[in-house]
PDB file of C-alpha atoms in Angstrom:
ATOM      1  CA  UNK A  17       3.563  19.955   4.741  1.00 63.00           C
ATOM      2  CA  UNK A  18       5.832  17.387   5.885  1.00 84.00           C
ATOM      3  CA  UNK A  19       4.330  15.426   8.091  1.00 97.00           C
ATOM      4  CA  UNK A  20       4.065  11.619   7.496  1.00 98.00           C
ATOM      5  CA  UNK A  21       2.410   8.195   8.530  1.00 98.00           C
ATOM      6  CA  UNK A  22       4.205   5.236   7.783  1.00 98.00           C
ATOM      7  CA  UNK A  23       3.389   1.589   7.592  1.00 98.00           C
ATOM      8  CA  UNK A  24       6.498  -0.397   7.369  1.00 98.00           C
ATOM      9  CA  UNK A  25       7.240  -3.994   6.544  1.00 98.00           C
ATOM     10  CA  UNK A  26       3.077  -5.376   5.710  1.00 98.00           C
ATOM     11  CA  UNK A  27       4.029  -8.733   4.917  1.00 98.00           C
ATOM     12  CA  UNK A  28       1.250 -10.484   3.213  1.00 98.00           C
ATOM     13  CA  UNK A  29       0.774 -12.870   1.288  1.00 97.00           C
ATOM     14  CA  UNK A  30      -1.321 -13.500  -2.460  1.00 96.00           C
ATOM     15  CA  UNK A  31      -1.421 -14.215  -6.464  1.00 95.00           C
ATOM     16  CA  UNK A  32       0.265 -12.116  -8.063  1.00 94.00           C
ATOM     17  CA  UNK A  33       2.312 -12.655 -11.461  1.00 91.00           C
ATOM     18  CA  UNK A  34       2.268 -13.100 -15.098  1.00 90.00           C
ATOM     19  CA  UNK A  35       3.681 -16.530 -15.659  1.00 87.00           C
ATOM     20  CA  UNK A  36       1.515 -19.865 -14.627  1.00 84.00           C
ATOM     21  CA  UNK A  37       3.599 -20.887 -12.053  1.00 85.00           C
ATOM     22  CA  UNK A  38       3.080 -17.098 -10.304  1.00 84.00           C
ATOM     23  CA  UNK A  39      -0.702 -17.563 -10.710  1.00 88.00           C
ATOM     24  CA  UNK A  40      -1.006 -20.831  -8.743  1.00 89.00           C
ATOM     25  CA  UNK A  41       0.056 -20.439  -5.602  1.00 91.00           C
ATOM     26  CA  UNK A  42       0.278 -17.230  -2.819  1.00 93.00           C
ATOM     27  CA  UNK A  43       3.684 -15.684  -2.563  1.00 94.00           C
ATOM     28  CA  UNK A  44       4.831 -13.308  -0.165  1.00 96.00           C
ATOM     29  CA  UNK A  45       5.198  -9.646  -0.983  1.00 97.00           C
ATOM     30  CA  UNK A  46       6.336  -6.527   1.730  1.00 98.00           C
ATOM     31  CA  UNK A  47       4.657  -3.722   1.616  1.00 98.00           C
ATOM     32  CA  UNK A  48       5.419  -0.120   2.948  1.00 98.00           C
ATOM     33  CA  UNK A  49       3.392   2.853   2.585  1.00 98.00           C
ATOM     34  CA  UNK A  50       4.462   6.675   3.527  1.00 98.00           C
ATOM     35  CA  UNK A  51       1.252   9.011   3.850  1.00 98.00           C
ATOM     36  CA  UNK A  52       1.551  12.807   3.352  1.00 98.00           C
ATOM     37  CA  UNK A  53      -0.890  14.134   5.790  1.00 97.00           C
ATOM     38  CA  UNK A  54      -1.041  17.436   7.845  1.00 95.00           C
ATOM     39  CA  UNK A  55      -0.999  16.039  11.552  1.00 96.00           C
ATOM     40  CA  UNK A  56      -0.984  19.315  13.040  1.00 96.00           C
ATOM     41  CA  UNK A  57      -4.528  19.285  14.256  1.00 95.00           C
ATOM     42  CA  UNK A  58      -5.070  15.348  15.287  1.00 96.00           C
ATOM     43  CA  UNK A  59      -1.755  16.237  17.534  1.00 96.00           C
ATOM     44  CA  UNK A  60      -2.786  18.993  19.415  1.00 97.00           C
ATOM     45  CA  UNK A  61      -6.554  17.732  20.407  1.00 97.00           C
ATOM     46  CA  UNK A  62      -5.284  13.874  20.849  1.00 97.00           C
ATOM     47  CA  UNK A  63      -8.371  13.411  19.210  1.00 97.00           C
ATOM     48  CA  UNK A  64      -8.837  10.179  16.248  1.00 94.00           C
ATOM     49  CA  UNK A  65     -11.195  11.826  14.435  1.00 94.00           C
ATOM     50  CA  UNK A  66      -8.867  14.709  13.906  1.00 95.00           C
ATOM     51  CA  UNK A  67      -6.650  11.847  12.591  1.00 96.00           C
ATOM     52  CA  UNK A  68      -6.143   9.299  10.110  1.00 96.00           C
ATOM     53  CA  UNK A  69      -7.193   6.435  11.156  1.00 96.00           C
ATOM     54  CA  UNK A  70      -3.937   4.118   9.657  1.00 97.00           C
ATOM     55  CA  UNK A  71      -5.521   0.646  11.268  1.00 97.00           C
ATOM     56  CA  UNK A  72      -8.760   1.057   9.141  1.00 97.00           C
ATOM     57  CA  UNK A  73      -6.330   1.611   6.322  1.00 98.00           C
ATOM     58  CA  UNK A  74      -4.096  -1.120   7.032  1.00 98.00           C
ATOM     59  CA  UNK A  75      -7.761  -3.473   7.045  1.00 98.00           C
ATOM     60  CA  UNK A  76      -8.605  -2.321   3.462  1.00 98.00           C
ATOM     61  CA  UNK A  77      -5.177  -2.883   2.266  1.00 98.00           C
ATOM     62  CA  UNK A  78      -5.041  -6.309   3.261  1.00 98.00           C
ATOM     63  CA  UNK A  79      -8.447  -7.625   1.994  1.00 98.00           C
ATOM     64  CA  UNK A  80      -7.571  -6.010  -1.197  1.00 98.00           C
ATOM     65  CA  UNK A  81      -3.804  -7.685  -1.286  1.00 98.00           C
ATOM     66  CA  UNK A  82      -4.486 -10.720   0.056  1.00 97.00           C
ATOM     67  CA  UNK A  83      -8.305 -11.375  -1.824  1.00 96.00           C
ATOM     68  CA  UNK A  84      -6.455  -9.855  -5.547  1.00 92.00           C
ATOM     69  CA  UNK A  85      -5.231 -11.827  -8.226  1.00 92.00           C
ATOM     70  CA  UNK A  86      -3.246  -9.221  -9.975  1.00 95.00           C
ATOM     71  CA  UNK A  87      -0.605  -9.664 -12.544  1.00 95.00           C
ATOM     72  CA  UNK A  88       1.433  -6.807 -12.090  1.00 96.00           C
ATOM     73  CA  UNK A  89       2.803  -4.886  -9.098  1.00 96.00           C
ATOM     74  CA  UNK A  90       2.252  -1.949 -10.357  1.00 97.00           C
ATOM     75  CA  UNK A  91      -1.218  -2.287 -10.828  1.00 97.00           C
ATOM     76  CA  UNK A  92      -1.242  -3.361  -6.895  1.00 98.00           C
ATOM     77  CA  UNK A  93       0.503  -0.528  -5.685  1.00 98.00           C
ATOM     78  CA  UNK A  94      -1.530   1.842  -7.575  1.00 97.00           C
ATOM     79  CA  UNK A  95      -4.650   0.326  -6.128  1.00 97.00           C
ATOM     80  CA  UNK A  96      -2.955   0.180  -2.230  1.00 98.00           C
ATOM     81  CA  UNK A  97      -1.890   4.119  -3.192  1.00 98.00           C
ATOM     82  CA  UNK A  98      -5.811   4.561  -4.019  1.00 97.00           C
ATOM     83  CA  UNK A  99      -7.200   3.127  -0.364  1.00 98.00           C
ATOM     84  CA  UNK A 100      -4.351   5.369   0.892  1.00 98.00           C
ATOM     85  CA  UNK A 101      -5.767   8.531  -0.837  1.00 97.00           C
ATOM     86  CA  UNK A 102     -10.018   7.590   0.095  1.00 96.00           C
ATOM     87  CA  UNK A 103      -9.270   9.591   3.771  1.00 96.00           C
ATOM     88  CA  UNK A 104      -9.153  12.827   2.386  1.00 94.00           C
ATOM     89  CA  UNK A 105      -6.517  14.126   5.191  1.00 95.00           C
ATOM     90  CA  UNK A 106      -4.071  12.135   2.778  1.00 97.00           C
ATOM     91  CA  UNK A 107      -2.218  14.430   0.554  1.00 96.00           C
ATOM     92  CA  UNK A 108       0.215  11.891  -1.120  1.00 97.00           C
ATOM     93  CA  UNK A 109       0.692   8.123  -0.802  1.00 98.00           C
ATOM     94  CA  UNK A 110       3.962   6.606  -1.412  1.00 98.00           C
ATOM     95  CA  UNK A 111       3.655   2.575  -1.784  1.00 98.00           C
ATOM     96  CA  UNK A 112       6.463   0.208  -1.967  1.00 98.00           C
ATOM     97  CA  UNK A 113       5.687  -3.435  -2.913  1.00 98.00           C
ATOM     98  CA  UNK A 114       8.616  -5.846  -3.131  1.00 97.00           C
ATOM     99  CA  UNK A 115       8.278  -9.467  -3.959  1.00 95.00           C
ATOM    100  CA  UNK A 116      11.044 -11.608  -1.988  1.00 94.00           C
ATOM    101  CA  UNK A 117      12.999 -14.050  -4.125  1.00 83.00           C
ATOM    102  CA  UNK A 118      11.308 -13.256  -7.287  1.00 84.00           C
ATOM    103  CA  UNK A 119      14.481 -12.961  -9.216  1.00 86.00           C
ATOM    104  CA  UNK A 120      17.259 -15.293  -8.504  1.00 87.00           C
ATOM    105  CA  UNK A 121      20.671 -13.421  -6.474  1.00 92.00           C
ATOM    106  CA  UNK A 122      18.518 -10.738  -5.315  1.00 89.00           C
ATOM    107  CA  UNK A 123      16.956 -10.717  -2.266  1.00 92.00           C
ATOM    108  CA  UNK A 124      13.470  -8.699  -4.048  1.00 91.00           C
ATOM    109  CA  UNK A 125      11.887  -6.684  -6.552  1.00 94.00           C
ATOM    110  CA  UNK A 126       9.595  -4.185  -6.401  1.00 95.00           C
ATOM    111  CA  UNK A 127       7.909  -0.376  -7.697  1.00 97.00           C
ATOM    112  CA  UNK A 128       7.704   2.272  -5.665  1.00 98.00           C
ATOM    113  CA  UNK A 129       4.799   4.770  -6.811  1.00 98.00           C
ATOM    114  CA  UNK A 130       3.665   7.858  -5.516  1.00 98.00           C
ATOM    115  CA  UNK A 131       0.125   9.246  -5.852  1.00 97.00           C
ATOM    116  CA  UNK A 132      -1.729  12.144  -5.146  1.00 96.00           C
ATOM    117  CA  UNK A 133      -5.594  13.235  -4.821  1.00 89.00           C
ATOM    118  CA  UNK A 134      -5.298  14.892  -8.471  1.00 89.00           C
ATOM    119  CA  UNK A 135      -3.577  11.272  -9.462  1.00 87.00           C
ATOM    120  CA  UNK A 136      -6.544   9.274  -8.728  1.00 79.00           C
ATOM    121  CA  UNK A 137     -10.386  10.102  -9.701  1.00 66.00           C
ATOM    122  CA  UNK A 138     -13.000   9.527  -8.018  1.00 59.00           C
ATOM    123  CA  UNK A 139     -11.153   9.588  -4.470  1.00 55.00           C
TER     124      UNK A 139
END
């Protein structure tokens, strides 16, 4: 299967960091999100509930980002990859979170993870 969704460029805004400074006020991070899904069927009925619904995904994703208080990135791209992976026409999620300007001379930072169903229980 090799059909995607994508959500590029989710540009939010929360706490996230280890040091003090991180922890007291929002900072900006980008987020983009590939979705392995089989499209197949929602594009030959034209019918949503044949597809995956991306704006009630894009919803969950930010209340989570924007209402967290995480330290790492990691642990908030595992949890974005986990909302991803609750439709169960997603396959895979691949999430990218950068943070802009965390490190001085570069322009961001960021993981990349990918997850699948067998990657995270209960889903």
């Amino acid at each position: 299967m090799s059909d995607q969704i994508h959500i590029s460029d989710l540009l939010l805004r929360t706490i996230i960091g280890i040091n003090d400074e991180e922890r007291e006020k929002k900072q900006d991070v980008l987020i983009n999100i590939s979705m392995l899904v089989d499209l197949k069927t929602a594009g030959r009925s034209d019918d949503i509930n044949d597809a995956v619904n991306y704006r009630t995904i894009t919803k969950e994703i930010i209340d989570l980002v924007e209402n967290s208080h995480f330290q790492l990135v990691e642990k908030m791209a595992d949890e974005v990859a986990r909302i991803c992976l609750q439709d169960h026409k997603v396959q895979s999620a691949r999430v990218q979170i950068e943070k802009p300007g965390a490190l001085r001379f570069a322009r961001s930072v960021g993981v990349t993870v990918v997850r699948t169903r067998e990657d995270v229980s209960g889903v």
